[in-house]
mmCIF file of C-alpha atoms in Angstrom:
data_model
loop_
_atom_site.group_PDB
_atom_site.id
_atom_site.type_symbol
_atom_site.label_atom_id
_atom_site.label_comp_id
_atom_site.label_asym_id
_atom_site.label_seq_id
_atom_site.Cartn_x
_atom_site.Cartn_y
_atom_site.Cartn_z
ATOM 1 C CA ASP A 1492 110.880 65.069 83.956
ATOM 2 C CA ALA A 1493 113.280 67.417 82.230
ATOM 3 C CA LYS A 1494 115.806 68.957 84.590
ATOM 4 C CA THR A 1495 117.268 72.427 84.908
ATOM 5 C CA THR A 1496 120.773 73.524 85.871
ATOM 6 C CA GLN A 1497 121.420 76.841 87.608
ATOM 7 C CA PRO A 1498 124.476 78.351 89.287
ATOM 8 C CA ASN A 1499 124.386 77.939 93.056
ATOM 9 C CA SER A 1500 124.894 81.618 93.724
ATOM 10 C CA MET A 1501 125.315 84.995 92.042
ATOM 11 C CA GLU A 1502 126.068 88.461 93.266
ATOM 12 C CA SER A 1503 125.181 91.835 91.847
ATOM 13 C CA ASN A 1504 124.992 95.483 92.816
ATOM 14 C CA GLU A 1505 121.943 97.540 93.591
ATOM 15 C CA GLU A 1506 120.439 99.413 90.626
ATOM 16 C CA GLU A 1507 122.313 97.267 88.101
ATOM 17 C CA PRO A 1508 120.754 94.663 85.782
ATOM 18 C CA VAL A 1509 120.981 91.017 86.761
ATOM 19 C CA HIS A 1510 121.006 88.099 84.348
ATOM 20 C CA LEU A 1511 120.196 84.731 85.929
ATOM 21 C CA PRO A 1512 120.942 81.784 83.620
ATOM 22 C CA CYS A 1513 119.223 78.420 83.422
ATOM 23 C CA ASN A 1514 120.139 75.431 81.277
ATOM 24 C CA HIS A 1515 117.487 72.916 80.287
ATOM 25 C CA SER A 1516 119.002 70.898 77.457
ATOM 26 C CA THR A 1517 116.433 68.063 77.740
ATOM 27 C CA ILE A 1518 113.405 70.336 77.492
ATOM 28 C CA SER A 1519 110.564 68.918 75.428
ATOM 29 C CA GLY A 1520 108.737 70.861 72.765
ATOM 30 C CA THR A 1521 105.736 71.588 74.951
ATOM 31 C CA ASP A 1522 107.436 72.317 78.295
ATOM 32 C CA TYR A 1523 106.899 75.764 79.757
ATOM 33 C CA ILE A 1524 109.754 77.555 81.531
ATOM 34 C CA HIS A 1525 108.781 79.042 84.874
ATOM 35 C CA TRP A 1526 110.675 81.230 87.306
ATOM 36 C CA TYR A 1527 109.817 81.580 90.952
ATOM 37 C CA ARG A 1528 111.729 83.299 93.711
ATOM 38 C CA GLN A 1529 111.801 82.808 97.447
ATOM 39 C CA LEU A 1530 112.692 85.649 99.763
ATOM 40 C CA PRO A 1531 114.099 84.727 103.182
ATOM 41 C CA SER A 1532 111.530 83.060 105.456
ATOM 42 C CA GLN A 1533 108.744 83.400 102.902
ATOM 43 C CA GLY A 1534 106.896 81.163 100.481
ATOM 44 C CA PRO A 1535 107.904 81.107 96.816
ATOM 45 C CA GLU A 1536 106.607 83.889 94.622
ATOM 46 C CA TYR A 1537 105.755 83.506 90.936
ATOM 47 C CA VAL A 1538 107.944 85.698 88.719
ATOM 48 C CA ILE A 1539 107.338 84.863 85.079
ATOM 49 C CA HIS A 1540 106.847 82.027 82.603
ATOM 50 C CA GLY A 1541 107.234 81.480 78.876
ATOM 51 C CA LEU A 1542 107.157 78.890 76.126
ATOM 52 C CA THR A 1543 109.089 80.106 73.075
ATOM 53 C CA SER A 1544 109.029 83.878 72.830
ATOM 54 C CA ASN A 1545 110.661 86.336 75.180
ATOM 55 C CA VAL A 1546 108.290 87.590 77.879
ATOM 56 C CA ASN A 1547 108.124 90.766 79.916
ATOM 57 C CA ASN A 1548 106.113 91.657 82.979
ATOM 58 C CA ARG A 1549 106.336 94.214 85.766
ATOM 59 C CA MET A 1550 108.830 92.114 87.723
ATOM 60 C CA ALA A 1551 111.248 90.802 85.123
ATOM 61 C CA SER A 1552 111.953 89.679 81.570
ATOM 62 C CA LEU A 1553 112.480 86.136 80.358
ATOM 63 C CA ALA A 1554 114.785 85.580 77.409
ATOM 64 C CA ILE A 1555 114.496 82.126 75.840
ATOM 65 C CA ALA A 1556 117.175 80.803 73.499
ATOM 66 C CA GLU A 1557 116.081 79.949 69.992
ATOM 67 C CA ASP A 1558 116.714 76.228 70.561
ATOM 68 C CA ARG A 1559 114.990 76.520 73.994
ATOM 69 C CA LYS A 1560 117.858 74.685 75.680
ATOM 70 C CA SER A 1561 118.554 77.652 77.928
ATOM 71 C CA SER A 1562 116.863 80.759 79.258
ATOM 72 C CA THR A 1563 117.790 83.868 81.219
ATOM 73 C CA LEU A 1564 115.776 85.744 83.805
ATOM 74 C CA ILE A 1565 116.553 89.449 83.639
ATOM 75 C CA LEU A 1566 115.979 91.834 86.512
ATOM 76 C CA HIS A 1567 116.401 95.211 84.893
ATOM 77 C CA ARG A 1568 117.372 97.221 87.944
ATOM 78 C CA ALA A 1569 118.067 95.183 91.042
ATOM 79 C CA THR A 1570 117.015 96.393 94.463
ATOM 80 C CA LEU A 1571 117.900 94.993 97.868
ATOM 81 C CA ARG A 1572 114.438 93.437 97.935
ATOM 82 C CA ASP A 1573 115.410 91.234 94.991
ATOM 83 C CA ALA A 1574 117.830 89.244 97.152
ATOM 84 C CA ALA A 1575 116.320 85.771 97.100
ATOM 85 C CA VAL A 1576 116.682 82.221 95.807
ATOM 86 C CA TYR A 1577 115.536 82.058 92.192
ATOM 87 C CA TYR A 1578 114.164 78.790 90.837
ATOM 88 C CA CYS A 1579 113.978 77.859 87.157
ATOM 89 C CA ILE A 1580 111.361 75.136 86.651
ATOM 90 C CA LEU A 1581 110.017 73.254 83.652
ATOM 91 C CA SER A 1582 106.357 72.262 83.536
ATOM 92 C CA PRO A 1583 104.585 70.189 80.875
ATOM 93 C CA GLY A 1584 102.384 72.120 78.526
ATOM 94 C CA LEU A 1585 99.621 69.568 78.832
ATOM 95 C CA LEU A 1586 98.402 69.476 82.417
ATOM 96 C CA ILE A 1587 96.885 66.038 82.928
ATOM 97 C CA GLN A 1588 93.589 66.362 84.828
ATOM 98 C CA GLY A 1589 94.540 69.969 85.425
ATOM 99 C CA ALA A 1590 97.415 69.084 87.700
ATOM 100 C CA GLN A 1591 100.595 71.148 87.493
ATOM 101 C CA LYS A 1592 103.365 69.495 89.472
ATOM 102 C CA LEU A 1593 106.275 71.892 89.877
ATOM 103 C CA VAL A 1594 109.649 70.334 90.636
ATOM 104 C CA PHE A 1595 111.906 72.762 92.501
ATOM 105 C CA GLY A 1596 115.666 72.320 92.325
ATOM 106 C CA GLN A 1597 118.098 74.146 94.597
ATOM 107 C CA GLY A 1598 117.949 77.383 92.638
ATOM 108 C CA THR A 1599 120.350 80.321 92.493
ATOM 109 C CA ARG A 1600 120.911 82.387 95.616
ATOM 110 C CA LEU A 1601 121.117 86.020 94.481
ATOM 111 C CA THR A 1602 122.898 88.508 96.707
ATOM 112 C CA ILE A 1603 122.468 92.225 96.053
ATOM 113 C CA ASN A 1604 125.187 94.561 97.310
ATOM 114 C CA PRO A 1605 124.189 98.106 98.346
ATOM 115 C CA ASN B 699 92.131 89.331 99.496
ATOM 116 C CA ALA B 700 94.246 87.527 102.060
ATOM 117 C CA GLY B 701 95.514 85.162 99.344
ATOM 118 C CA VAL B 702 96.708 81.814 100.710
ATOM 119 C CA THR B 703 96.685 81.518 104.488
ATOM 120 C CA GLN B 704 98.182 78.740 106.588
ATOM 121 C CA THR B 705 97.771 77.832 110.233
ATOM 122 C CA PRO B 706 99.609 77.381 112.470
ATOM 123 C CA LYS B 707 102.796 79.342 111.672
ATOM 124 C CA PHE B 708 104.912 77.236 114.013
ATOM 125 C CA GLN B 709 104.379 73.868 115.678
ATOM 126 C CA VAL B 710 106.453 71.501 117.799
ATOM 127 C CA LEU B 711 105.329 67.889 118.039
ATOM 128 C CA LYS B 712 106.626 64.853 119.829
ATOM 129 C CA THR B 713 107.253 61.698 117.824
ATOM 130 C CA GLY B 714 103.985 59.801 117.352
ATOM 131 C CA GLN B 715 101.691 62.777 117.846
ATOM 132 C CA SER B 716 99.236 63.760 115.154
ATOM 133 C CA MET B 717 98.250 67.124 113.796
ATOM 134 C CA THR B 718 96.524 68.822 110.880
ATOM 135 C CA LEU B 719 97.960 71.740 108.951
ATOM 136 C CA GLN B 720 95.282 74.050 107.599
ATOM 137 C CA CYS B 721 95.344 75.940 104.320
ATOM 138 C CA ALA B 722 92.722 78.257 102.860
ATOM 139 C CA GLN B 723 92.585 80.503 99.815
ATOM 140 C CA ASP B 724 90.090 83.243 99.066
ATOM 141 C CA MET B 725 90.886 83.634 95.358
ATOM 142 C CA ASN B 726 88.366 81.049 94.077
ATOM 143 C CA HIS B 727 91.220 78.930 92.748
ATOM 144 C CA ASN B 728 90.578 75.408 91.500
ATOM 145 C CA SER B 729 93.839 73.608 92.276
ATOM 146 C CA MET B 730 95.657 73.404 95.595
ATOM 147 C CA TYR B 731 99.020 71.906 96.571
ATOM 148 C CA TRP B 732 101.061 70.905 99.605
ATOM 149 C CA TYR B 733 104.881 71.082 99.492
ATOM 150 C CA ARG B 734 107.604 70.562 102.044
ATOM 151 C CA GLN B 735 110.980 72.271 102.133
ATOM 152 C CA ASP B 736 113.881 70.826 104.094
ATOM 153 C CA PRO B 737 116.827 73.064 105.070
ATOM 154 C CA GLY B 738 118.871 74.206 102.077
ATOM 155 C CA MET B 739 116.654 72.317 99.638
ATOM 156 C CA GLY B 740 114.048 73.124 97.053
ATOM 157 C CA LEU B 741 110.382 72.336 97.573
ATOM 158 C CA ARG B 742 108.976 68.850 97.094
ATOM 159 C CA LEU B 743 105.341 68.130 96.304
ATOM 160 C CA ILE B 744 103.491 66.019 98.893
ATOM 161 C CA TYR B 745 99.894 65.977 97.626
ATOM 162 C CA TYR B 746 97.765 68.040 95.325
ATOM 163 C CA SER B 747 94.128 68.601 94.504
ATOM 164 C CA ALA B 748 93.539 69.488 90.861
ATOM 165 C CA SER B 749 89.938 70.446 91.605
ATOM 166 C CA GLU B 750 87.402 70.231 94.409
ATOM 167 C CA GLY B 751 86.686 66.601 95.230
ATOM 168 C CA THR B 752 89.953 65.177 93.881
ATOM 169 C CA THR B 753 93.323 64.543 95.502
ATOM 170 C CA ASP B 754 96.459 62.844 94.249
ATOM 171 C CA LYS B 755 99.905 61.906 95.512
ATOM 172 C CA GLY B 756 102.935 63.960 94.685
ATOM 173 C CA GLU B 757 106.613 63.137 95.037
ATOM 174 C CA VAL B 758 106.766 62.442 98.800
ATOM 175 C CA PRO B 759 103.295 61.391 100.088
ATOM 176 C CA ASN B 760 104.298 58.765 102.651
ATOM 177 C CA GLY B 761 103.241 59.632 106.197
ATOM 178 C CA TYR B 762 100.670 62.222 105.105
ATOM 179 C CA ASN B 763 96.987 62.416 104.265
ATOM 180 C CA VAL B 764 95.019 65.270 102.776
ATOM 181 C CA SER B 765 91.437 66.485 102.617
ATOM 182 C CA ARG B 766 90.007 68.947 100.144
ATOM 183 C CA LEU B 767 87.242 70.112 102.427
ATOM 184 C CA ASN B 768 85.713 72.486 99.891
ATOM 185 C CA LYS B 769 86.988 74.750 97.152
ATOM 186 C CA ARG B 770 88.677 77.066 99.657
ATOM 187 C CA GLU B 771 90.315 74.650 102.066
ATOM 188 C CA PHE B 772 92.944 71.923 101.723
ATOM 189 C CA SER B 773 94.317 70.322 104.879
ATOM 190 C CA LEU B 774 97.379 68.142 105.435
ATOM 191 C CA ARG B 775 97.370 65.579 108.234
ATOM 192 C CA LEU B 776 100.282 63.856 109.916
ATOM 193 C CA GLU B 777 98.854 60.790 111.660
ATOM 194 C CA SER B 778 101.998 59.796 113.548
ATOM 195 C CA ALA B 779 104.697 62.425 113.307
ATOM 196 C CA ALA B 780 108.337 61.387 112.842
ATOM 197 C CA PRO B 781 111.537 63.474 113.154
ATOM 198 C CA SER B 782 112.014 63.076 109.382
ATOM 199 C CA GLN B 783 108.902 65.194 108.918
ATOM 200 C CA THR B 784 110.594 68.204 110.489
ATOM 201 C CA SER B 785 110.319 70.740 107.698
ATOM 202 C CA VAL B 786 108.631 73.898 106.475
ATOM 203 C CA TYR B 787 105.306 73.166 104.819
ATOM 204 C CA PHE B 788 103.905 75.381 102.081
ATOM 205 C CA CYS B 789 100.443 75.394 100.623
ATOM 206 C CA ALA B 790 99.800 76.802 97.151
ATOM 207 C CA SER B 791 96.854 77.353 94.848
ATOM 208 C CA ARG B 792 96.429 77.819 91.107
ATOM 209 C CA PRO B 793 93.570 79.702 89.455
ATOM 210 C CA THR B 794 92.190 77.644 86.599
ATOM 211 C CA GLN B 795 93.168 74.632 84.561
ATOM 212 C CA GLY B 796 94.809 76.848 81.978
ATOM 213 C CA ALA B 797 96.706 79.065 84.418
ATOM 214 C CA ARG B 798 100.440 78.509 84.768
ATOM 215 C CA GLU B 799 101.239 80.313 88.016
ATOM 216 C CA GLN B 800 100.903 79.074 91.595
ATOM 217 C CA TYR B 801 100.388 81.304 94.618
ATOM 218 C CA PHE B 802 102.049 80.229 97.849
ATOM 219 C CA GLY B 803 101.198 80.716 101.489
ATOM 220 C CA PRO B 804 103.685 81.885 104.150
ATOM 221 C CA GLY B 805 104.433 78.371 105.398
ATOM 222 C CA THR B 806 104.193 76.345 108.610
ATOM 223 C CA ARG B 807 107.452 75.537 110.370
ATOM 224 C CA LEU B 808 107.098 72.092 111.982
ATOM 225 C CA THR B 809 109.588 70.505 114.347
ATOM 226 C CA VAL B 810 109.185 66.894 115.459
ATOM 227 C CA THR B 811 111.290 65.887 118.457
#
């Protein structure tokens, strides 16, 4: 399975944009890039996913490098509620027998300062 | 919609005891998953059920069994609990075969003494 590399921790200020990087130099051509986050004492929460093009949704934006060896999750205006561990995960495009096995690394712990 | 629900929220077991963790989803999702999360670590997949009637091993299946009771429910059983199974257990579900996102429950915190 292709692996991802993320910084252990990052810090930002409330109401400022946050850019969370992820390196995935061994990504295959059909791997999707997923982001999940986990707030304290809660289960993970889906944030966004993409394949090649940049993606936007109500929570965040995902910027994918042209060579797909890295990506960046962008929170446009951080709030205190965005303090969480953010996981960057690769998942094969072809889901054998419909199974999607997510492999979670240690993620990036994001701290938001008031 | 309650989403994904898990019971119990907390449980303390003695070594050798057995128990079943319950998971249910009311979103008519096809696939369901069991993960464990040890302190300071990411989640690891124990078992999954791609669709009703099927189950398969994940990354760390030893010491566990699962049952996909129906489309809604997916239970995880510890036959003889060990201290190494002290962890937080999360259940998740995924809508359809083409969907890419998983929805997680709130977790069960299990301590084995």
